[in-house]
Amino acid sequence: MKNIAILGATGSIGLNTLDVIARHPDEYSAFAVSAHSNWKSLNELCKKHMPKYAILVDEEAANNLRKLAPKGVEVLSGENALDDIASHVQTDFVMAAIVGGAGMSSTFSAAMAGKRIMLANKESLVLGGALLMNAANKSGAEIIPVDSEHSAIFQCLQAGKEGLNKIQLTASGGPFLNMPFVSLSKVTPEEACNHPNWKMGQKISVDSATMMNKGLEVIEASFLFNLPATHIEVIVHPQSIVHSCVYYDDGSVLSQMGLPDMRSAISYALSFPGRQLSGVEVLDLTKQPPLEFFPPDMKKYKCLELAYQAIKQGGNAPGTLNAANEVAVDAFLKNKISFLDISKIIEKTLNETPTQNLDTLPSVVENDQLSRQLALSLISKND
Ligand code: NAD
Ligand code: MG
């Protein structure tokens, strides 16, 4: 029996993880569940899955849950509680499914404690990729990607990295794929969050619409698979059936396919190196529309270009890109800036932040905070 700590349990990845776990009650138990402040949803999850711990970052929300939580569920509060549970002696696997840089600290705790990290929180790698990979190597922690593209590549690479030529991440292109650039200035948060293939949280949905999601994924892939950006390509594939490809020198290309349902990647991260039922329907290729592939329009998807620029720049640039993106996406969701302002804010933040190397976790956190402040001040000037 493996004890699973699901950090970000009330979100899209968290709920899908609980769905897969519940299909295998003899293999996995939901040891801990967390949310930021949504105590009502967390309470429902407690009643259904009876974890040992329920964590709410927000103190007041935790007090509300303490009054209602089923007997036997201990309610913890504060950010430190996330780190404590990620490294808890009884935790076997950590599902890192908090959204944004807020997930970094607990991911590092799990890495230093030698846990299996099922990594959905790509922002952890974008912020502190080299440090995180080193921490995991040192402790023996396993990092199994949950992002569907990275899970696909990870699965393909089980055949080995020898003769590897390049990897190719597929991108749906998001809800505005067929919209002309000029119309993008008018799109609303609701339209941006209405992804054609995947049901996801708001932040990643906007990231998909700007294609910053793919940019963050290029950075994520470079750290996970130890590859330079020149060996990581992006290709638009609107049907989201081919989840990514690995090209070898002998002309062979391996890819992993499946319906767009995150439970496949989540299930693989749980059962690796084995496989198990995940609840995902079997793919019937005869019933799929034709599969299309084309190169991304880098002018339209400026955020993708900025991500490539940040990874080439190295040092603090990916962290600055991520921080500015989080602040800009939040402002867009609150109708404070337009969709096209997102990339402008990120570009300005990147240009105004001197490049430096970040060798420690506190320096990563400091760069994150300074970049957020800078992005926020640029947004207020934008008014
Ligand atoms: P979501 O918005 O649906 O859920 C986020 C979860 O994090 C919630 O449980 C929320 O309570 C918690 N949370 C939010 N802010 C927090 C904070 N400051 N401190 C602690 N907890 C906080 O997000 P999601 O779509 O499930 O995405 C989660 C992560 O997985 C993201 O990093 C995303 O990029 C990645 N991911 C998601 C998908 C997907 O299909 N949803 C696919 C690939 C990768
Ligand atoms: Mg992805």
Tab-separated table of C-alpha atoms and ligand atoms in Angstrom:
chain	number	residue	atom	x	y	z
A	1	MET	CA	0.000	0.000	0.000
A	2	LYS	CA	1.421	3.387	-1.016
A	3	ASN	CA	0.494	6.504	0.916
A	4	ILE	CA	-0.155	9.396	-1.456
A	5	ALA	CA	-0.043	13.071	-0.478
A	6	ILE	CA	-2.126	15.005	-2.976
A	7	LEU	CA	-1.090	18.651	-2.855
A	8	GLY	CA	-3.624	20.734	-4.753
A	9	ALA	CA	-6.308	18.068	-4.251
A	10	THR	CA	-9.287	20.295	-5.087
A	11	GLY	CA	-7.891	21.244	-8.510
A	12	SER	CA	-8.247	19.555	-11.858
A	13	ILE	CA	-5.141	17.338	-11.485
A	14	GLY	CA	-5.866	16.688	-7.794
A	15	LEU	CA	-9.389	15.444	-8.466
A	16	ASN	CA	-8.216	13.265	-11.355
A	17	THR	CA	-5.556	11.784	-9.074
A	18	LEU	CA	-8.140	10.931	-6.431
A	19	ASP	CA	-10.255	9.338	-9.155
A	20	VAL	CA	-7.392	7.024	-10.200
A	21	ILE	CA	-6.437	6.226	-6.600
A	22	ALA	CA	-10.032	5.292	-5.740
A	23	ARG	CA	-9.949	2.678	-8.531
A	24	HIS	CA	-7.114	0.847	-6.735
A	25	PRO	CA	-7.985	0.817	-3.035
A	26	ASP	CA	-5.607	-2.083	-2.333
A	27	GLU	CA	-2.638	-0.255	-3.902
A	28	TYR	CA	-2.978	3.365	-2.831
A	29	SER	CA	-4.413	5.398	-0.032
A	30	ALA	CA	-5.012	9.152	0.025
A	31	PHE	CA	-2.787	9.907	3.005
A	32	ALA	CA	-3.081	13.713	2.794
A	33	VAL	CA	-5.058	16.215	0.731
A	34	SER	CA	-4.496	19.965	0.472
A	35	ALA	CA	-6.089	23.108	-0.894
A	36	HIS	CA	-5.411	26.799	-0.599
A	37	SER	CA	-8.656	27.966	1.034
A	38	ASN	CA	-11.575	26.029	-0.421
A	39	TRP	CA	-12.488	24.246	2.796
A	40	LYS	CA	-15.929	23.166	1.615
A	41	SER	CA	-14.525	21.205	-1.335
A	42	LEU	CA	-11.726	19.827	0.813
A	43	ASN	CA	-14.271	18.660	3.366
A	44	GLU	CA	-16.149	16.766	0.654
A	45	LEU	CA	-12.885	15.073	-0.329
A	46	CYS	CA	-12.200	14.220	3.322
A	47	LYS	CA	-15.601	12.566	3.673
A	48	LYS	CA	-15.042	10.529	0.530
A	49	HIS	CA	-11.375	9.547	0.905
A	50	MET	CA	-10.782	9.735	4.681
A	51	PRO	CA	-7.161	10.947	4.544
A	52	LYS	CA	-5.057	11.133	7.697
A	53	TYR	CA	-4.307	14.824	7.067
A	54	ALA	CA	-6.124	17.705	5.397
A	55	ILE	CA	-4.124	20.891	4.840
A	56	LEU	CA	-5.413	24.369	4.133
A	57	VAL	CA	-2.895	27.140	3.587
A	58	ASP	CA	-5.417	29.720	4.768
A	59	GLU	CA	-5.770	29.735	8.601
A	60	GLU	CA	-9.385	30.871	8.698
A	61	ALA	CA	-10.416	28.225	6.183
A	62	ALA	CA	-8.601	25.613	8.284
A	63	ASN	CA	-10.561	26.699	11.373
A	64	ASN	CA	-13.797	26.277	9.438
A	65	LEU	CA	-12.783	22.809	8.327
A	66	ARG	CA	-11.725	21.789	11.857
A	67	LYS	CA	-15.343	22.227	12.966
A	68	LEU	CA	-16.684	19.953	10.248
A	69	ALA	CA	-13.994	17.454	9.196
A	70	PRO	CA	-14.816	13.788	9.766
A	71	LYS	CA	-13.356	12.181	12.893
A	72	GLY	CA	-9.880	10.808	12.255
A	73	VAL	CA	-8.895	13.549	9.786
A	74	GLU	CA	-6.368	15.948	11.290
A	75	VAL	CA	-6.564	19.474	9.847
A	76	LEU	CA	-3.267	21.337	9.431
A	77	SER	CA	-2.762	24.907	8.257
A	78	GLY	CA	-0.122	27.167	6.745
A	79	GLU	CA	2.445	26.759	3.991
A	80	ASN	CA	4.876	24.907	6.253
A	81	ALA	CA	2.328	22.144	6.694
A	82	LEU	CA	2.634	21.427	2.951
A	83	ASP	CA	6.398	20.995	3.299
A	84	ASP	CA	5.934	18.827	6.404
A	85	ILE	CA	3.516	16.479	4.660
A	86	ALA	CA	5.603	16.350	1.454
A	87	SER	CA	8.532	15.059	3.523
A	88	HIS	CA	6.482	13.101	6.107
A	89	VAL	CA	7.970	9.735	6.964
A	90	GLN	CA	4.678	8.002	6.109
A	91	THR	CA	4.288	9.735	2.730
A	92	ASP	CA	5.413	7.494	-0.145
A	93	PHE	CA	4.383	9.482	-3.229
A	94	VAL	CA	3.669	13.195	-3.550
A	95	MET	CA	1.321	14.473	-6.240
A	96	ALA	CA	2.651	17.998	-6.825
A	97	ALA	CA	-0.499	19.595	-8.247
A	98	ILE	CA	-0.513	23.050	-6.701
A	99	VAL	CA	-0.721	25.717	-9.382
A	100	GLY	CA	2.136	28.196	-9.876
A	101	GLY	CA	5.291	29.056	-7.971
A	102	ALA	CA	3.363	28.394	-4.745
A	103	GLY	CA	4.011	24.706	-5.395
A	104	MET	CA	7.786	24.997	-5.424
A	105	SER	CA	8.559	24.758	-1.713
A	106	SER	CA	6.659	21.499	-1.127
A	107	THR	CA	8.105	19.987	-4.309
A	108	PHE	CA	11.601	20.726	-2.978
A	109	SER	CA	10.692	19.217	0.416
A	110	ALA	CA	9.600	16.031	-1.301
A	111	ALA	CA	12.770	16.021	-3.425
A	112	MET	CA	15.049	16.437	-0.430
A	113	ALA	CA	13.194	13.706	1.457
A	114	GLY	CA	13.687	11.199	-1.380
A	115	LYS	CA	10.012	10.737	-2.279
A	116	ARG	CA	8.483	9.795	-5.614
A	117	ILE	CA	7.289	13.126	-6.981
A	118	MET	CA	4.486	12.924	-9.501
A	119	LEU	CA	5.166	16.319	-11.015
A	120	ALA	CA	2.264	18.281	-12.448
A	121	ASN	CA	3.554	21.601	-11.064
A	122	LYS	CA	5.833	22.494	-13.987
A	123	GLU	CA	6.492	25.908	-12.418
A	124	SER	CA	8.777	24.197	-9.817
A	125	LEU	CA	11.125	23.137	-12.600
A	126	VAL	CA	10.900	26.445	-14.436
A	127	LEU	CA	11.847	28.317	-11.269
A	128	GLY	CA	14.501	26.070	-9.819
A	129	GLY	CA	15.111	23.339	-12.407
A	130	ALA	CA	18.794	22.639	-11.850
A	131	LEU	CA	18.494	22.840	-8.054
A	132	LEU	CA	15.465	20.562	-8.022
A	133	MET	CA	17.062	17.927	-10.257
A	134	ASN	CA	20.218	18.019	-8.098
A	135	ALA	CA	18.224	17.677	-4.876
A	136	ALA	CA	16.398	14.671	-6.322
A	137	ASN	CA	19.632	13.052	-7.547
A	138	LYS	CA	21.208	13.516	-4.153
A	139	SER	CA	18.342	12.020	-2.147
A	140	GLY	CA	17.280	9.371	-4.669
A	141	ALA	CA	13.885	10.999	-5.172
A	142	GLU	CA	12.128	9.988	-8.397
A	143	ILE	CA	10.580	12.718	-10.514
A	144	ILE	CA	7.893	11.224	-12.721
A	145	PRO	CA	6.323	13.800	-15.033
A	146	VAL	CA	2.555	14.151	-15.068
A	147	ASP	CA	2.372	16.857	-17.723
A	148	SER	CA	0.984	14.815	-20.630
A	149	GLU	CA	3.766	15.760	-23.088
A	150	HIS	CA	6.520	14.975	-20.615
A	151	SER	CA	4.848	11.767	-19.545
A	152	ALA	CA	4.751	10.827	-23.243
A	153	ILE	CA	8.463	11.558	-23.689
A	154	PHE	CA	9.320	9.820	-20.425
A	155	GLN	CA	7.416	6.752	-21.642
A	156	CYS	CA	9.154	6.823	-25.051
A	157	LEU	CA	12.564	7.232	-23.425
A	158	GLN	CA	12.147	3.961	-21.554
A	159	ALA	CA	13.671	2.640	-24.797
A	160	GLY	CA	16.833	4.638	-23.999
A	161	LYS	CA	18.387	7.970	-24.923
A	162	GLU	CA	21.110	6.545	-27.157
A	163	GLY	CA	20.924	8.027	-30.667
A	164	LEU	CA	18.358	10.599	-29.576
A	165	ASN	CA	18.142	13.426	-32.073
A	166	LYS	CA	15.415	15.706	-30.703
A	167	ILE	CA	12.165	15.719	-28.802
A	168	GLN	CA	8.988	17.333	-30.040
A	169	LEU	CA	6.253	18.627	-27.754
A	170	THR	CA	2.775	18.721	-29.237
A	171	ALA	CA	0.552	21.732	-28.549
A	172	SER	CA	-3.177	21.987	-29.168
A	173	GLY	CA	-2.855	25.674	-30.037
A	174	GLY	CA	-5.574	26.505	-27.498
A	175	PRO	CA	-8.948	28.137	-28.108
A	176	PHE	CA	-7.619	30.913	-30.391
A	177	LEU	CA	-5.722	28.763	-32.861
A	178	ASN	CA	-7.830	29.874	-35.810
A	179	MET	CA	-8.416	33.446	-34.660
A	180	PRO	CA	-6.490	36.183	-36.501
A	181	PHE	CA	-3.918	38.060	-34.406
A	182	VAL	CA	-5.818	41.377	-34.538
A	183	SER	CA	-8.900	39.851	-32.882
A	184	LEU	CA	-6.841	38.648	-29.884
A	185	SER	CA	-6.861	42.088	-28.247
A	186	LYS	CA	-10.583	41.711	-27.532
A	187	VAL	CA	-10.786	38.163	-26.120
A	188	THR	CA	-12.236	37.692	-22.627
A	189	PRO	CA	-10.993	35.518	-19.730
A	190	GLU	CA	-14.028	33.232	-20.232
A	191	GLU	CA	-13.073	32.677	-23.886
A	192	ALA	CA	-9.431	32.090	-22.955
A	193	CYS	CA	-10.399	29.479	-20.343
A	194	ASN	CA	-12.601	27.574	-22.777
A	195	HIS	CA	-10.018	25.040	-23.979
A	196	PRO	CA	-11.167	22.862	-26.893
A	197	ASN	CA	-9.696	19.537	-25.647
A	198	TRP	CA	-8.648	19.665	-21.984
A	199	LYS	CA	-10.572	20.619	-18.829
A	200	MET	CA	-8.013	22.418	-16.687
A	201	GLY	CA	-7.581	25.095	-14.022
A	202	GLN	CA	-7.864	28.753	-15.063
A	203	LYS	CA	-4.167	29.639	-14.995
A	204	ILE	CA	-2.998	26.796	-17.230
A	205	SER	CA	-5.979	27.385	-19.525
A	206	VAL	CA	-4.864	30.981	-20.139
A	207	ASP	CA	-1.287	29.704	-20.526
A	208	SER	CA	-2.551	27.339	-23.227
A	209	ALA	CA	-4.293	30.194	-25.020
A	210	THR	CA	-1.090	32.308	-25.058
A	211	MET	CA	1.040	29.174	-25.608
A	212	MET	CA	3.118	30.189	-22.591
A	213	ASN	CA	2.121	26.751	-21.341
A	214	LYS	CA	4.185	25.234	-24.152
A	215	GLY	CA	7.002	27.659	-23.404
A	216	LEU	CA	7.050	26.579	-19.759
A	217	GLU	CA	6.967	22.990	-20.980
A	218	VAL	CA	10.033	23.505	-23.180
A	219	ILE	CA	11.882	24.708	-20.079
A	220	GLU	CA	10.435	21.850	-18.023
A	221	ALA	CA	11.591	19.330	-20.637
A	222	SER	CA	15.097	20.752	-20.806
A	223	PHE	CA	15.596	20.127	-17.082
A	224	LEU	CA	13.738	16.824	-16.901
A	225	PHE	CA	15.518	15.258	-19.854
A	226	ASN	CA	18.750	17.249	-19.640
A	227	LEU	CA	18.508	18.647	-23.180
A	228	PRO	CA	19.319	22.081	-24.623
A	229	ALA	CA	16.455	24.103	-26.111
A	230	THR	CA	17.920	23.505	-29.572
A	231	HIS	CA	16.869	19.839	-29.198
A	232	ILE	CA	13.318	20.630	-28.107
A	233	GLU	CA	10.767	21.487	-30.768
A	234	VAL	CA	7.117	22.494	-30.567
A	235	ILE	CA	4.543	21.395	-33.106
A	236	VAL	CA	0.857	22.302	-33.209
A	237	HIS	CA	-1.456	19.292	-33.170
A	238	PRO	CA	-5.037	20.501	-32.571
A	239	GLN	CA	-6.540	17.054	-31.854
A	240	SER	CA	-4.325	16.352	-28.769
A	241	ILE	CA	-4.069	12.627	-29.534
A	242	VAL	CA	-0.306	12.392	-30.114
A	243	HIS	CA	1.029	13.578	-26.772
A	244	SER	CA	4.645	14.117	-27.951
A	245	CYS	CA	7.404	12.499	-30.022
A	246	VAL	CA	11.027	11.429	-29.656
A	247	TYR	CA	13.207	11.420	-32.797
A	248	TYR	CA	16.233	9.132	-33.138
A	249	ASP	CA	19.226	9.393	-35.487
A	250	ASP	CA	18.208	6.239	-37.350
A	251	GLY	CA	15.004	7.879	-38.580
A	252	SER	CA	12.756	6.249	-35.992
A	253	VAL	CA	10.191	8.372	-34.196
A	254	LEU	CA	8.498	7.137	-31.041
A	255	SER	CA	5.318	8.751	-29.819
A	256	GLN	CA	2.722	8.068	-27.175
A	257	MET	CA	-0.935	8.490	-28.037
A	258	GLY	CA	-4.194	8.497	-26.154
A	259	LEU	CA	-7.370	10.442	-25.604
A	260	PRO	CA	-6.843	13.834	-23.937
A	261	ASP	CA	-7.507	12.706	-20.366
A	262	MET	CA	-4.916	13.441	-17.668
A	263	ARG	CA	-5.719	10.209	-15.831
A	264	SER	CA	-3.427	8.269	-18.221
A	265	ALA	CA	-0.350	10.280	-17.222
A	266	ILE	CA	-1.381	10.366	-13.550
A	267	SER	CA	-1.933	6.631	-13.522
A	268	TYR	CA	1.460	5.980	-15.140
A	269	ALA	CA	3.206	8.163	-12.557
A	270	LEU	CA	1.554	6.085	-9.832
A	271	SER	CA	2.170	2.648	-11.321
A	272	PHE	CA	5.553	3.258	-13.028
A	273	PRO	CA	7.240	1.095	-14.201
A	274	GLY	CA	4.046	-0.959	-14.426
A	275	ARG	CA	0.671	-0.045	-15.842
A	276	GLN	CA	-2.866	-0.252	-14.493
A	277	LEU	CA	-6.455	0.721	-15.310
A	278	SER	CA	-6.953	4.480	-15.138
A	279	GLY	CA	-10.560	4.937	-16.161
A	280	VAL	CA	-9.519	6.425	-19.513
A	281	GLU	CA	-11.454	5.137	-22.519
A	282	VAL	CA	-9.552	3.139	-25.115
A	283	LEU	CA	-8.489	5.196	-28.123
A	284	ASP	CA	-10.182	4.162	-31.360
A	285	LEU	CA	-8.132	5.684	-34.182
A	286	THR	CA	-10.830	4.891	-36.747
A	287	LYS	CA	-13.213	7.214	-34.886
A	288	GLN	CA	-10.812	10.155	-34.625
A	289	PRO	CA	-10.859	13.111	-36.991
A	290	PRO	CA	-7.751	13.367	-39.201
A	291	LEU	CA	-4.658	14.144	-37.126
A	292	GLU	CA	-3.038	17.426	-38.197
A	293	PHE	CA	0.397	18.866	-37.449
A	294	PHE	CA	1.920	22.243	-38.276
A	295	PRO	CA	4.579	24.626	-36.954
A	296	PRO	CA	3.528	27.287	-34.406
A	297	ASP	CA	3.142	30.905	-35.484
A	298	MET	CA	5.821	32.503	-33.295
A	299	LYS	CA	4.605	36.035	-34.103
A	300	LYS	CA	1.099	35.268	-32.885
A	301	TYR	CA	2.320	33.250	-29.908
A	302	LYS	CA	4.881	35.741	-28.604
A	303	CYS	CA	4.948	34.020	-25.174
A	304	LEU	CA	6.436	30.884	-26.722
A	305	GLU	CA	9.193	32.952	-28.290
A	306	LEU	CA	9.864	34.654	-24.934
A	307	ALA	CA	10.177	31.272	-23.213
A	308	TYR	CA	12.786	30.135	-25.769
A	309	GLN	CA	14.586	33.434	-25.202
A	310	ALA	CA	14.535	32.896	-21.412
A	311	ILE	CA	15.933	29.403	-21.585
A	312	LYS	CA	18.744	30.506	-23.906
A	313	GLN	CA	19.482	33.381	-21.529
A	314	GLY	CA	19.569	30.911	-18.602
A	315	GLY	CA	20.209	31.819	-14.944
A	316	ASN	CA	17.261	33.662	-13.428
A	317	ALA	CA	15.510	34.335	-16.775
A	318	PRO	CA	13.110	31.328	-16.699
A	319	GLY	CA	12.112	32.227	-13.120
A	320	THR	CA	11.539	35.857	-14.111
A	321	LEU	CA	9.476	34.743	-17.109
A	322	ASN	CA	7.358	32.528	-14.865
A	323	ALA	CA	6.811	35.172	-12.191
A	324	ALA	CA	5.845	37.839	-14.716
A	325	ASN	CA	3.515	35.386	-16.432
A	326	GLU	CA	1.718	34.492	-13.188
A	327	VAL	CA	1.193	38.149	-12.341
A	328	ALA	CA	0.079	39.037	-15.877
A	329	VAL	CA	-2.317	36.077	-16.158
A	330	ASP	CA	-3.857	36.975	-12.804
A	331	ALA	CA	-4.329	40.584	-13.985
A	332	PHE	CA	-5.895	39.357	-17.237
A	333	LEU	CA	-8.284	37.069	-15.327
A	334	LYS	CA	-9.303	40.101	-13.243
A	335	ASN	CA	-9.890	42.153	-16.421
A	336	LYS	CA	-7.082	44.596	-15.541
A	337	ILE	CA	-5.096	44.026	-18.727
A	338	SER	CA	-5.918	42.700	-22.194
A	339	PHE	CA	-4.904	39.298	-23.529
A	340	LEU	CA	-2.160	40.808	-25.700
A	341	ASP	CA	-0.790	42.765	-22.727
A	342	ILE	CA	0.249	39.460	-21.099
A	343	SER	CA	3.245	38.977	-23.406
A	344	LYS	CA	4.100	42.698	-23.279
A	345	ILE	CA	4.340	42.655	-19.464
A	346	ILE	CA	6.486	39.501	-19.553
A	347	GLU	CA	8.807	40.921	-22.200
A	348	LYS	CA	9.314	44.175	-20.294
A	349	THR	CA	9.918	42.333	-17.008
A	350	LEU	CA	12.500	40.116	-18.702
A	351	ASN	CA	14.221	43.084	-20.354
A	352	GLU	CA	14.395	45.061	-17.107
A	353	THR	CA	15.783	42.174	-15.009
A	354	PRO	CA	19.561	41.696	-15.186
A	355	THR	CA	20.627	38.101	-15.809
A	356	GLN	CA	22.268	36.366	-12.869
A	357	ASN	CA	22.898	32.817	-11.747
A	358	LEU	CA	20.772	31.451	-8.936
A	359	ASP	CA	22.623	28.823	-6.911
A	360	THR	CA	20.426	28.569	-3.843
A	361	LEU	CA	16.739	28.167	-3.113
A	362	PRO	CA	16.515	31.517	-1.237
A	363	SER	CA	17.989	33.290	-4.290
A	364	VAL	CA	15.348	31.624	-6.499
A	365	VAL	CA	12.616	32.816	-4.130
A	366	GLU	CA	14.056	36.342	-4.027
A	367	ASN	CA	14.220	36.564	-7.827
A	368	ASP	CA	10.631	35.318	-8.006
A	369	GLN	CA	9.455	38.013	-5.580
A	370	LEU	CA	11.394	40.850	-7.251
A	371	SER	CA	10.121	39.836	-10.685
A	372	ARG	CA	6.543	39.750	-9.403
A	373	GLN	CA	6.934	43.249	-7.951
A	374	LEU	CA	8.382	44.532	-11.215
A	375	ALA	CA	5.587	42.956	-13.260
A	376	LEU	CA	2.972	44.416	-10.901
A	377	SER	CA	4.472	47.902	-11.200
A	378	LEU	CA	4.492	47.598	-14.990
A	379	ILE	CA	0.815	46.642	-14.867
A	380	SER	CA	-0.083	49.660	-12.756
A	381	LYS	CA	1.804	51.905	-15.214
A	382	ASN	CA	-0.212	50.209	-17.975
A	383	ASP	CA	-3.519	51.592	-16.528
B	1	NAD	P1	-6.263	24.160	-10.487
B	1	NAD	O1	-6.348	25.637	-10.477
B	1	NAD	O2	-7.414	23.372	-10.985
B	1	NAD	O3	-5.947	23.653	-8.979
B	1	NAD	C1	-4.927	24.205	-8.223
B	1	NAD	C2	-4.839	23.582	-6.838
B	1	NAD	O4	-3.782	24.266	-6.128
B	1	NAD	C3	-6.112	23.728	-5.985
B	1	NAD	O5	-6.247	22.606	-5.164
B	1	NAD	C4	-5.800	24.970	-5.139
B	1	NAD	O6	-6.491	24.979	-3.877
B	1	NAD	C5	-4.302	24.835	-4.921
B	1	NAD	N1	-3.644	26.142	-4.724
B	1	NAD	C6	-3.821	27.270	-5.466
B	1	NAD	N2	-3.032	28.262	-5.015
B	1	NAD	C7	-2.360	27.766	-3.960
B	1	NAD	C8	-1.408	28.305	-3.058
B	1	NAD	N3	-0.994	29.588	-3.148
B	1	NAD	N4	-0.910	27.506	-2.091
B	1	NAD	C9	-1.318	26.225	-1.972
B	1	NAD	N5	-2.224	25.644	-2.791
B	1	NAD	C10	-2.741	26.408	-3.772
B	1	NAD	O7	-4.926	23.787	-11.273
B	1	NAD	P2	-4.635	22.511	-12.211
B	1	NAD	O8	-5.163	22.750	-13.569
B	1	NAD	O9	-5.015	21.244	-11.508
B	1	NAD	O10	-3.056	22.597	-12.333
B	1	NAD	C11	-2.202	22.239	-11.280
B	1	NAD	C12	-0.776	22.150	-11.801
B	1	NAD	O11	-0.702	21.093	-12.745
B	1	NAD	C13	-0.298	23.404	-12.537
B	1	NAD	O12	1.060	23.606	-12.272
B	1	NAD	C14	-0.499	23.054	-13.994
B	1	NAD	O13	0.393	23.732	-14.852
B	1	NAD	C15	-0.207	21.565	-13.982
B	1	NAD	N6	-0.857	20.815	-15.070
B	1	NAD	C16	-2.211	20.771	-15.126
B	1	NAD	C17	-2.821	20.073	-16.159
B	1	NAD	C18	-4.322	19.962	-16.230
B	1	NAD	O14	-4.828	19.217	-17.070
B	1	NAD	N7	-5.073	20.619	-15.381
B	1	NAD	C19	-2.043	19.442	-17.140
B	1	NAD	C20	-0.667	19.510	-17.042
B	1	NAD	C21	-0.072	20.199	-15.993
B	2	MG	MG	1.070	19.767	-20.914
